[in-house]
Tab-separated table of C-alpha atoms in Angstrom:
chain	number	residue	atom	x	y	z
A	16	MET	CA	-4.061	-122.394	-34.243
A	17	LEU	CA	-1.863	-122.138	-31.117
A	18	GLY	CA	-3.802	-124.570	-28.921
A	19	ALA	CA	-1.276	-127.393	-29.409
A	20	ALA	CA	1.757	-125.269	-29.280
A	21	PRO	CA	3.762	-125.350	-26.092
A	22	VAL	CA	3.658	-122.080	-24.029
A	23	ILE	CA	6.705	-120.125	-22.959
A	24	THR	CA	6.419	-117.893	-19.908
A	25	PHE	CA	8.346	-114.839	-19.235
A	26	LEU	CA	9.468	-112.899	-16.118
A	27	ALA	CA	12.010	-110.199	-15.369
A	28	THR	CA	14.740	-109.747	-12.825
A	29	THR	CA	17.373	-107.153	-12.050
A	30	ASP	CA	19.716	-109.755	-10.427
A	31	THR	CA	20.284	-113.023	-12.340
A	32	ALA	CA	22.154	-114.790	-9.402
A	33	ARG	CA	19.624	-113.940	-6.854
A	34	SER	CA	16.840	-115.000	-9.110
A	35	ARG	CA	18.582	-118.221	-10.085
A	36	THR	CA	18.866	-119.200	-6.309
A	37	PHE	CA	15.238	-118.548	-5.785
A	38	TYR	CA	13.855	-120.334	-8.763
A	39	GLU	CA	16.234	-123.289	-8.628
A	40	HIS	CA	16.888	-123.849	-4.962
A	41	THR	CA	14.137	-122.062	-3.025
A	42	ILE	CA	11.042	-123.126	-5.137
A	43	GLY	CA	12.713	-126.130	-7.034
A	44	LEU	CA	12.383	-125.451	-10.707
A	45	THR	CA	14.778	-127.306	-13.012
A	46	PHE	CA	17.456	-124.993	-14.356
A	47	VAL	CA	18.130	-125.587	-18.100
A	48	SER	CA	20.301	-122.954	-19.462
A	49	GLU	CA	21.582	-119.329	-19.242
A	50	ASP	CA	22.809	-117.031	-22.026
A	51	SER	CA	23.223	-113.162	-22.347
A	52	PHE	CA	19.414	-112.788	-22.793
A	53	ALA	CA	17.833	-114.936	-20.092
A	54	MET	CA	17.767	-117.841	-17.624
A	55	VAL	CA	15.771	-120.744	-18.731
A	56	PHE	CA	13.967	-123.098	-16.331
A	57	SER	CA	11.542	-126.083	-16.792
A	58	ALA	CA	8.315	-125.946	-14.626
A	59	ALA	CA	6.849	-129.390	-15.280
A	60	GLY	CA	7.893	-129.093	-18.960
A	61	VAL	CA	6.679	-125.480	-19.295
A	62	MET	CA	9.615	-123.096	-20.277
A	63	LEU	CA	10.127	-120.094	-18.014
A	64	ARG	CA	12.427	-117.524	-19.386
A	65	ILE	CA	13.768	-115.132	-16.852
A	66	VAL	CA	15.135	-112.006	-18.580
A	67	THR	CA	17.567	-109.664	-17.002
A	68	LEU	CA	16.733	-106.018	-17.116
A	69	LEU	CA	18.451	-102.956	-15.556
A	70	SER	CA	15.193	-101.907	-13.912
A	71	PHE	CA	11.430	-102.710	-14.081
A	72	THR	CA	8.360	-102.263	-12.007
A	73	PRO	CA	6.572	-105.459	-10.996
A	74	LEU	CA	2.882	-105.623	-12.086
A	75	GLY	CA	0.333	-105.293	-9.309
A	76	MET	CA	-1.173	-108.746	-10.130
A	77	THR	CA	-0.321	-112.415	-10.290
A	78	VAL	CA	2.091	-112.971	-13.225
A	79	LEU	CA	2.756	-116.709	-12.876
A	80	GLY	CA	1.058	-119.488	-10.827
A	81	TRP	CA	1.040	-123.193	-10.194
A	82	MET	CA	-1.796	-125.678	-9.767
A	83	VAL	CA	-0.985	-127.844	-6.599
A	84	THR	CA	-2.784	-130.915	-5.098
A	85	ASP	CA	-1.789	-130.109	-1.569
A	86	LEU	CA	-1.906	-126.310	-0.943
A	87	ALA	CA	-1.310	-126.483	2.788
A	88	GLY	CA	1.765	-128.964	2.504
A	89	THR	CA	3.162	-126.764	-0.371
A	90	VAL	CA	2.817	-123.576	1.662
A	91	THR	CA	4.399	-125.167	4.719
A	92	ALA	CA	7.336	-126.611	2.612
A	93	LEU	CA	7.926	-123.193	0.989
A	94	THR	CA	7.683	-121.330	4.331
A	95	ALA	CA	10.358	-123.603	5.778
A	96	ARG	CA	12.521	-122.501	2.757
A	97	GLY	CA	12.028	-118.720	3.471
A	98	VAL	CA	9.163	-117.909	1.194
A	99	ARG	CA	6.800	-115.486	2.808
A	100	PHE	CA	3.218	-115.577	1.850
A	101	GLU	CA	1.277	-112.297	1.130
A	102	LYS	CA	-1.741	-111.226	3.076
A	103	PHE	CA	-4.052	-108.550	1.328
A	104	PRO	CA	-6.263	-106.060	3.105
A	105	GLY	CA	-9.922	-106.911	2.558
A	106	MET	CA	-9.408	-110.460	1.887
A	107	THR	CA	-10.197	-113.298	4.205
A	108	GLN	CA	-7.057	-115.278	4.486
A	109	ASP	CA	-6.050	-117.899	7.140
A	110	ASP	CA	-2.922	-117.495	9.170
A	111	ALA	CA	-0.829	-119.007	6.381
A	112	GLY	CA	-2.207	-116.629	3.762
A	113	VAL	CA	-4.559	-118.985	2.127
A	114	TRP	CA	-7.652	-117.509	0.614
A	115	ALA	CA	-10.819	-119.763	-0.083
A	116	SER	CA	-12.359	-118.412	-3.310
A	117	PRO	CA	-16.142	-118.461	-4.009
A	118	SER	CA	-15.591	-121.213	-6.436
A	119	GLY	CA	-13.984	-123.370	-3.719
A	120	ALA	CA	-10.442	-123.196	-4.921
A	121	LYS	CA	-7.892	-122.195	-2.354
A	122	VAL	CA	-5.131	-119.685	-3.422
A	123	ALA	CA	-1.995	-118.472	-1.730
A	124	TRP	CA	0.335	-115.624	-3.194
A	125	PHE	CA	4.190	-114.979	-2.686
A	126	LYS	CA	6.736	-112.841	-4.349
A	127	ASP	CA	9.924	-113.738	-5.974
A	128	PRO	CA	13.030	-111.551	-4.913
A	129	ASP	CA	12.193	-108.854	-7.741
A	130	GLY	CA	8.532	-108.528	-6.485
A	131	ASN	CA	6.812	-110.626	-9.083
A	132	LEU	CA	3.539	-111.871	-7.712
A	133	LEU	CA	3.358	-115.686	-7.855
A	134	SER	CA	0.411	-117.836	-6.816
A	135	LEU	CA	-0.420	-121.400	-5.825
A	136	THR	CA	-3.855	-122.811	-6.436
A	137	GLU	CA	-5.546	-125.988	-5.260
A	138	PHE	CA	-8.839	-126.722	-7.145
């Protein structure tokens, strides 16, 4: 039933201006609009709505991720823009924070300014 319907993704922020700078300028999403409910970005045609809340606690898991074709290059470019990649105890990650999964996919994680955990995956 919903297999052909476009997906809308949602995240939360407590600081709209800071979040807009991060999503638009730091990681390069296309800003679409802003109203009293949310900021809207396009991520390769997928709508991302970032809702402003007075407070929230980020989930302890990945909430949004991107498939990339050059993980090392993307990590390097984002690091140059000030993004810090996460390293997790008990996981074997390289110096850049990249983990090689058992399936062969490579994954790196980073947080937005509100602590939402985001990921990059190269299959």
